[in-house]
Amino acid sequence: MRGLSRTLVFSAAALALTAGDAHGQLGGIARRAAGRVVGGAAAQAAQPAAAPAAASRAPRFDDETLEITTDVVNRFVLALNTEATERQKLAAERAAAGSMRAEVERYERCTARAADQRQDQNAALSANDDQLAMRMTQAILRNDTAAYRRMTDSLVAAQARNSDSSVC
């Protein structure tokens, strides 16, 4: 027990000595913290003083910063108006191109239909043409020029009807 008492006495003495040092250390820590807080406040107080100096400098206008002046705003408004009119023109051109395309397609369908009709008529007339050619040959052999002219005129008229391109 004596050893225990001795240990307790030494521990109490050590605590007493360290308590004073700890309190001294805490005081230093408190003073340093107070200095930091005061210094931080002083730094913050110094910053607003520096801000007016920065604000008094003229801004630098470059690729990232645009100076908005009356001239710039007028050019912007003019560009917007020009864009609107150009968009209207483009829409009108597209509409005209669409109607032109529709007209071309209609014409192509009509000419294809007319070509089919002519082909059908030519097939029917080719049999008649063979007979007509035979009669024309016989008229020439008989020296019947009047019959030959009538048959030639009828052949030319039939070909003209088949080649009429005014259908479309």
PDB file of C-alpha atoms in Angstrom:
ATOM      1  CA  MET A   1       0.000   0.000   0.000  1.00  0.00           C
ATOM      2  CA  ARG A   2       2.866   2.150   0.641  1.00  0.00           C
ATOM      3  CA  GLY A   3       3.815   1.763  -3.039  1.00  0.00           C
ATOM      4  CA  LEU A   4       0.344   2.697  -4.000  1.00  0.00           C
ATOM      5  CA  SER A   5       0.415   5.816  -1.850  1.00  0.00           C
ATOM      6  CA  ARG A   6       3.750   6.805  -3.256  1.00  0.00           C
ATOM      7  CA  THR A   7       2.394   6.396  -6.795  1.00  0.00           C
ATOM      8  CA  LEU A   8      -0.638   8.469  -5.996  1.00  0.00           C
ATOM      9  CA  VAL A   9       1.479  11.223  -4.478  1.00  0.00           C
ATOM     10  CA  PHE A  10       3.777  11.341  -7.483  1.00  0.00           C
ATOM     11  CA  SER A  11       0.787  11.322  -9.815  1.00  0.00           C
ATOM     12  CA  ALA A  12      -0.879  14.147  -7.961  1.00  0.00           C
ATOM     13  CA  ALA A  13       2.344  16.168  -8.025  1.00  0.00           C
ATOM     14  CA  ALA A  14       2.751  15.531 -11.718  1.00  0.00           C
ATOM     15  CA  LEU A  15      -0.794  16.606 -12.328  1.00  0.00           C
ATOM     16  CA  ALA A  16      -0.317  19.729 -10.312  1.00  0.00           C
ATOM     17  CA  LEU A  17       2.795  20.655 -12.244  1.00  0.00           C
ATOM     18  CA  THR A  18       1.266  19.831 -15.616  1.00  0.00           C
ATOM     19  CA  ALA A  19      -1.978  21.572 -14.808  1.00  0.00           C
ATOM     20  CA  GLY A  20      -0.133  24.849 -14.562  1.00  0.00           C
ATOM     21  CA  ASP A  21       1.676  24.174 -17.799  1.00  0.00           C
ATOM     22  CA  ALA A  22      -1.537  23.087 -19.467  1.00  0.00           C
ATOM     23  CA  HIS A  23      -3.286  26.212 -18.329  1.00  0.00           C
ATOM     24  CA  GLY A  24      -0.381  28.239 -19.672  1.00  0.00           C
ATOM     25  CA  GLN A  25      -0.577  26.390 -22.912  1.00  0.00           C
ATOM     26  CA  LEU A  26      -4.310  26.931 -23.166  1.00  0.00           C
ATOM     27  CA  GLY A  27      -3.799  30.625 -22.572  1.00  0.00           C
ATOM     28  CA  GLY A  28      -1.301  30.772 -25.429  1.00  0.00           C
ATOM     29  CA  ILE A  29      -3.685  28.864 -27.664  1.00  0.00           C
ATOM     30  CA  ALA A  30      -6.479  31.247 -26.704  1.00  0.00           C
ATOM     31  CA  ARG A  31      -4.290  34.282 -27.432  1.00  0.00           C
ATOM     32  CA  ARG A  32      -3.246  32.862 -30.821  1.00  0.00           C
ATOM     33  CA  ALA A  33      -6.860  32.080 -31.716  1.00  0.00           C
ATOM     34  CA  ALA A  34      -7.921  35.582 -30.683  1.00  0.00           C
ATOM     35  CA  GLY A  35      -5.116  37.006 -32.827  1.00  0.00           C
ATOM     36  CA  ARG A  36      -6.279  34.938 -35.763  1.00  0.00           C
ATOM     37  CA  VAL A  37      -9.859  36.081 -35.325  1.00  0.00           C
ATOM     38  CA  VAL A  38      -8.779  39.697 -35.015  1.00  0.00           C
ATOM     39  CA  GLY A  39      -6.366  39.253 -37.942  1.00  0.00           C
ATOM     40  CA  GLY A  40      -9.153  37.622 -39.997  1.00  0.00           C
ATOM     41  CA  ALA A  41     -11.418  40.534 -39.209  1.00  0.00           C
ATOM     42  CA  ALA A  42      -8.629  42.910 -40.130  1.00  0.00           C
ATOM     43  CA  ALA A  43      -8.106  41.043 -43.406  1.00  0.00           C
ATOM     44  CA  GLN A  44     -11.824  41.220 -44.127  1.00  0.00           C
ATOM     45  CA  ALA A  45     -11.803  44.884 -43.303  1.00  0.00           C
ATOM     46  CA  ALA A  46      -8.877  45.341 -45.672  1.00  0.00           C
ATOM     47  CA  GLN A  47     -10.615  43.502 -48.531  1.00  0.00           C
ATOM     48  CA  PRO A  48     -13.469  45.980 -48.997  1.00  0.00           C
ATOM     49  CA  ALA A  49     -10.872  48.698 -49.163  1.00  0.00           C
ATOM     50  CA  ALA A  50      -9.160  46.797 -51.994  1.00  0.00           C
ATOM     51  CA  ALA A  51     -12.444  46.154 -53.825  1.00  0.00           C
ATOM     52  CA  PRO A  52     -13.090  49.771 -54.797  1.00  0.00           C
ATOM     53  CA  ALA A  53      -9.599  49.926 -56.245  1.00  0.00           C
ATOM     54  CA  ALA A  54     -10.366  46.897 -58.421  1.00  0.00           C
ATOM     55  CA  ALA A  55     -13.755  48.337 -59.399  1.00  0.00           C
ATOM     56  CA  SER A  56     -12.201  51.620 -60.412  1.00  0.00           C
ATOM     57  CA  ARG A  57     -10.038  49.855 -62.996  1.00  0.00           C
ATOM     58  CA  ALA A  58     -11.491  49.884 -66.504  1.00  0.00           C
ATOM     59  CA  PRO A  59     -12.807  46.478 -67.596  1.00  0.00           C
ATOM     60  CA  ARG A  60     -10.942  44.627 -70.318  1.00  0.00           C
ATOM     61  CA  PHE A  61     -13.156  43.769 -73.308  1.00  0.00           C
ATOM     62  CA  ASP A  62     -11.990  40.761 -75.310  1.00  0.00           C
ATOM     63  CA  ASP A  63     -13.381  37.513 -76.747  1.00  0.00           C
ATOM     64  CA  GLU A  64     -14.969  36.647 -73.416  1.00  0.00           C
ATOM     65  CA  THR A  65     -16.239  40.053 -72.292  1.00  0.00           C
ATOM     66  CA  LEU A  66     -18.482  42.115 -74.551  1.00  0.00           C
ATOM     67  CA  GLU A  67     -19.042  45.794 -74.026  1.00  0.00           C
ATOM     68  CA  ILE A  68     -22.742  46.517 -74.445  1.00  0.00           C
ATOM     69  CA  THR A  69     -23.126  49.857 -76.138  1.00  0.00           C
ATOM     70  CA  THR A  70     -25.921  51.404 -78.170  1.00  0.00           C
ATOM     71  CA  ASP A  71     -24.069  50.519 -81.361  1.00  0.00           C
ATOM     72  CA  VAL A  72     -23.735  46.869 -80.338  1.00  0.00           C
ATOM     73  CA  VAL A  73     -27.420  46.663 -79.422  1.00  0.00           C
ATOM     74  CA  ASN A  74     -28.432  48.307 -82.723  1.00  0.00           C
ATOM     75  CA  ARG A  75     -26.301  45.847 -84.702  1.00  0.00           C
ATOM     76  CA  PHE A  76     -27.825  42.954 -82.769  1.00  0.00           C
ATOM     77  CA  VAL A  77     -31.393  44.153 -83.442  1.00  0.00           C
ATOM     78  CA  LEU A  78     -30.550  44.690 -87.122  1.00  0.00           C
ATOM     79  CA  ALA A  79     -29.134  41.166 -87.325  1.00  0.00           C
ATOM     80  CA  LEU A  80     -32.291  39.725 -85.747  1.00  0.00           C
ATOM     81  CA  ASN A  81     -34.526  41.608 -88.194  1.00  0.00           C
ATOM     82  CA  THR A  82     -32.384  40.515 -91.141  1.00  0.00           C
ATOM     83  CA  GLU A  83     -32.527  36.925 -89.958  1.00  0.00           C
ATOM     84  CA  ALA A  84     -36.315  37.068 -89.749  1.00  0.00           C
ATOM     85  CA  THR A  85     -36.667  38.402 -93.308  1.00  0.00           C
ATOM     86  CA  GLU A  86     -34.168  35.864 -94.645  1.00  0.00           C
ATOM     87  CA  ARG A  87     -36.073  33.046 -92.949  1.00  0.00           C
ATOM     88  CA  GLN A  88     -39.282  34.265 -94.622  1.00  0.00           C
ATOM     89  CA  LYS A  89     -37.541  34.357 -98.012  1.00  0.00           C
ATOM     90  CA  LEU A  90     -36.179  30.862 -97.471  1.00  0.00           C
ATOM     91  CA  ALA A  91     -39.635  29.571 -96.543  1.00  0.00           C
ATOM     92  CA  ALA A  92     -41.083  31.137 -99.708  1.00  0.00           C
ATOM     93  CA  GLU A  93     -38.315  29.618-101.832  1.00  0.00           C
ATOM     94  CA  ARG A  94     -38.890  26.203-100.293  1.00  0.00           C
ATOM     95  CA  ALA A  95     -42.617  26.492-100.971  1.00  0.00           C
ATOM     96  CA  ALA A  96     -41.923  27.517-104.570  1.00  0.00           C
ATOM     97  CA  ALA A  97     -39.459  24.669-104.974  1.00  0.00           C
ATOM     98  CA  GLY A  98     -42.041  22.287-103.549  1.00  0.00           C
ATOM     99  CA  SER A  99     -44.695  23.458-105.995  1.00  0.00           C
ATOM    100  CA  MET A 100     -42.167  23.325-108.851  1.00  0.00           C
ATOM    101  CA  ARG A 101     -41.250  19.778-107.857  1.00  0.00           C
ATOM    102  CA  ALA A 102     -44.933  18.847-107.781  1.00  0.00           C
ATOM    103  CA  GLU A 103     -45.410  20.417-111.232  1.00  0.00           C
ATOM    104  CA  VAL A 104     -42.439  18.488-112.643  1.00  0.00           C
ATOM    105  CA  GLU A 105     -43.755  15.236-111.170  1.00  0.00           C
ATOM    106  CA  ARG A 106     -47.218  15.916-112.629  1.00  0.00           C
ATOM    107  CA  TYR A 107     -45.689  16.602-116.039  1.00  0.00           C
ATOM    108  CA  GLU A 108     -43.586  13.436-115.884  1.00  0.00           C
ATOM    109  CA  ARG A 109     -46.644  11.341-114.987  1.00  0.00           C
ATOM    110  CA  CYS A 110     -48.588  12.929-117.851  1.00  0.00           C
ATOM    111  CA  THR A 111     -45.847  12.338-120.404  1.00  0.00           C
ATOM    112  CA  ALA A 112     -45.431   8.732-119.237  1.00  0.00           C
ATOM    113  CA  ARG A 113     -49.202   8.204-119.596  1.00  0.00           C
ATOM    114  CA  ALA A 114     -49.153   9.839-123.059  1.00  0.00           C
ATOM    115  CA  ALA A 115     -46.208   7.679-124.115  1.00  0.00           C
ATOM    116  CA  ASP A 116     -48.095   4.570-123.019  1.00  0.00           C
ATOM    117  CA  GLN A 117     -51.156   5.705-124.994  1.00  0.00           C
ATOM    118  CA  ARG A 118     -49.051   6.409-128.093  1.00  0.00           C
ATOM    119  CA  GLN A 119     -47.440   3.008-127.814  1.00  0.00           C
ATOM    120  CA  ASP A 120     -50.871   1.367-127.669  1.00  0.00           C
ATOM    121  CA  GLN A 121     -52.089   3.444-130.639  1.00  0.00           C
ATOM    122  CA  ASN A 122     -48.937   2.666-132.613  1.00  0.00           C
ATOM    123  CA  ALA A 123     -49.444  -1.035-132.028  1.00  0.00           C
ATOM    124  CA  ALA A 124     -52.994  -0.749-133.383  1.00  0.00           C
ATOM    125  CA  LEU A 125     -51.920   1.433-136.293  1.00  0.00           C
ATOM    126  CA  SER A 126     -48.981  -0.732-137.267  1.00  0.00           C
ATOM    127  CA  ALA A 127     -51.397  -3.339-138.593  1.00  0.00           C
ATOM    128  CA  ASN A 128     -53.225  -0.596-140.501  1.00  0.00           C
ATOM    129  CA  ASP A 129     -49.896   0.819-141.679  1.00  0.00           C
ATOM    130  CA  ASP A 130     -48.914  -2.500-143.157  1.00  0.00           C
ATOM    131  CA  GLN A 131     -52.179  -2.633-145.056  1.00  0.00           C
ATOM    132  CA  LEU A 132     -51.827   1.013-146.065  1.00  0.00           C
ATOM    133  CA  ALA A 133     -48.258   0.424-147.240  1.00  0.00           C
ATOM    134  CA  MET A 134     -49.462  -2.501-149.341  1.00  0.00           C
ATOM    135  CA  ARG A 135     -52.230  -0.365-150.937  1.00  0.00           C
ATOM    136  CA  MET A 136     -49.754   2.468-151.563  1.00  0.00           C
ATOM    137  CA  THR A 137     -47.422   0.063-153.326  1.00  0.00           C
ATOM    138  CA  GLN A 138     -50.278  -1.219-155.470  1.00  0.00           C
ATOM    139  CA  ALA A 139     -51.330   2.374-156.328  1.00  0.00           C
ATOM    140  CA  ILE A 140     -47.771   3.179-157.443  1.00  0.00           C
ATOM    141  CA  LEU A 141     -47.679   0.066-159.576  1.00  0.00           C
ATOM    142  CA  ARG A 142     -50.979   1.111-161.215  1.00  0.00           C
ATOM    143  CA  ASN A 143     -49.679   4.688-161.672  1.00  0.00           C
ATOM    144  CA  ASP A 144     -52.606   5.968-159.600  1.00  0.00           C
ATOM    145  CA  THR A 145     -51.023   9.080-158.093  1.00  0.00           C
ATOM    146  CA  ALA A 146     -54.298  10.478-156.716  1.00  0.00           C
ATOM    147  CA  ALA A 147     -54.899   7.337-154.608  1.00  0.00           C
ATOM    148  CA  TYR A 148     -51.256   7.384-153.562  1.00  0.00           C
ATOM    149  CA  ARG A 149     -51.555  11.033-152.376  1.00  0.00           C
ATOM    150  CA  ARG A 150     -54.730  10.308-150.392  1.00  0.00           C
ATOM    151  CA  MET A 151     -53.068   7.361-148.658  1.00  0.00           C
ATOM    152  CA  THR A 152     -49.918   9.399-147.937  1.00  0.00           C
ATOM    153  CA  ASP A 153     -51.995  12.245-146.502  1.00  0.00           C
ATOM    154  CA  SER A 154     -53.927   9.829-144.282  1.00  0.00           C
ATOM    155  CA  LEU A 155     -50.629   8.264-143.095  1.00  0.00           C
ATOM    156  CA  VAL A 156     -49.161  11.704-142.277  1.00  0.00           C
ATOM    157  CA  ALA A 157     -52.348  12.701-140.412  1.00  0.00           C
ATOM    158  CA  ALA A 158     -52.313   9.458-138.383  1.00  0.00           C
ATOM    159  CA  GLN A 159     -48.675   9.989-137.447  1.00  0.00           C
ATOM    160  CA  ALA A 160     -49.383  13.591-136.467  1.00  0.00           C
ATOM    161  CA  ARG A 161     -52.183  12.485-134.156  1.00  0.00           C
ATOM    162  CA  ASN A 162     -49.854   9.966-132.490  1.00  0.00           C
ATOM    163  CA  SER A 163     -46.997  12.424-132.046  1.00  0.00           C
ATOM    164  CA  ASP A 164     -49.089  15.202-130.532  1.00  0.00           C
ATOM    165  CA  SER A 165     -47.014  16.365-127.550  1.00  0.00           C
ATOM    166  CA  SER A 166     -49.458  19.044-126.430  1.00  0.00           C
ATOM    167  CA  VAL A 167     -51.272  16.500-124.251  1.00  0.00           C
ATOM    168  CA  CYS A 168     -49.391  17.556-121.157  1.00  0.00           C
TER     169      CYS A 168
END
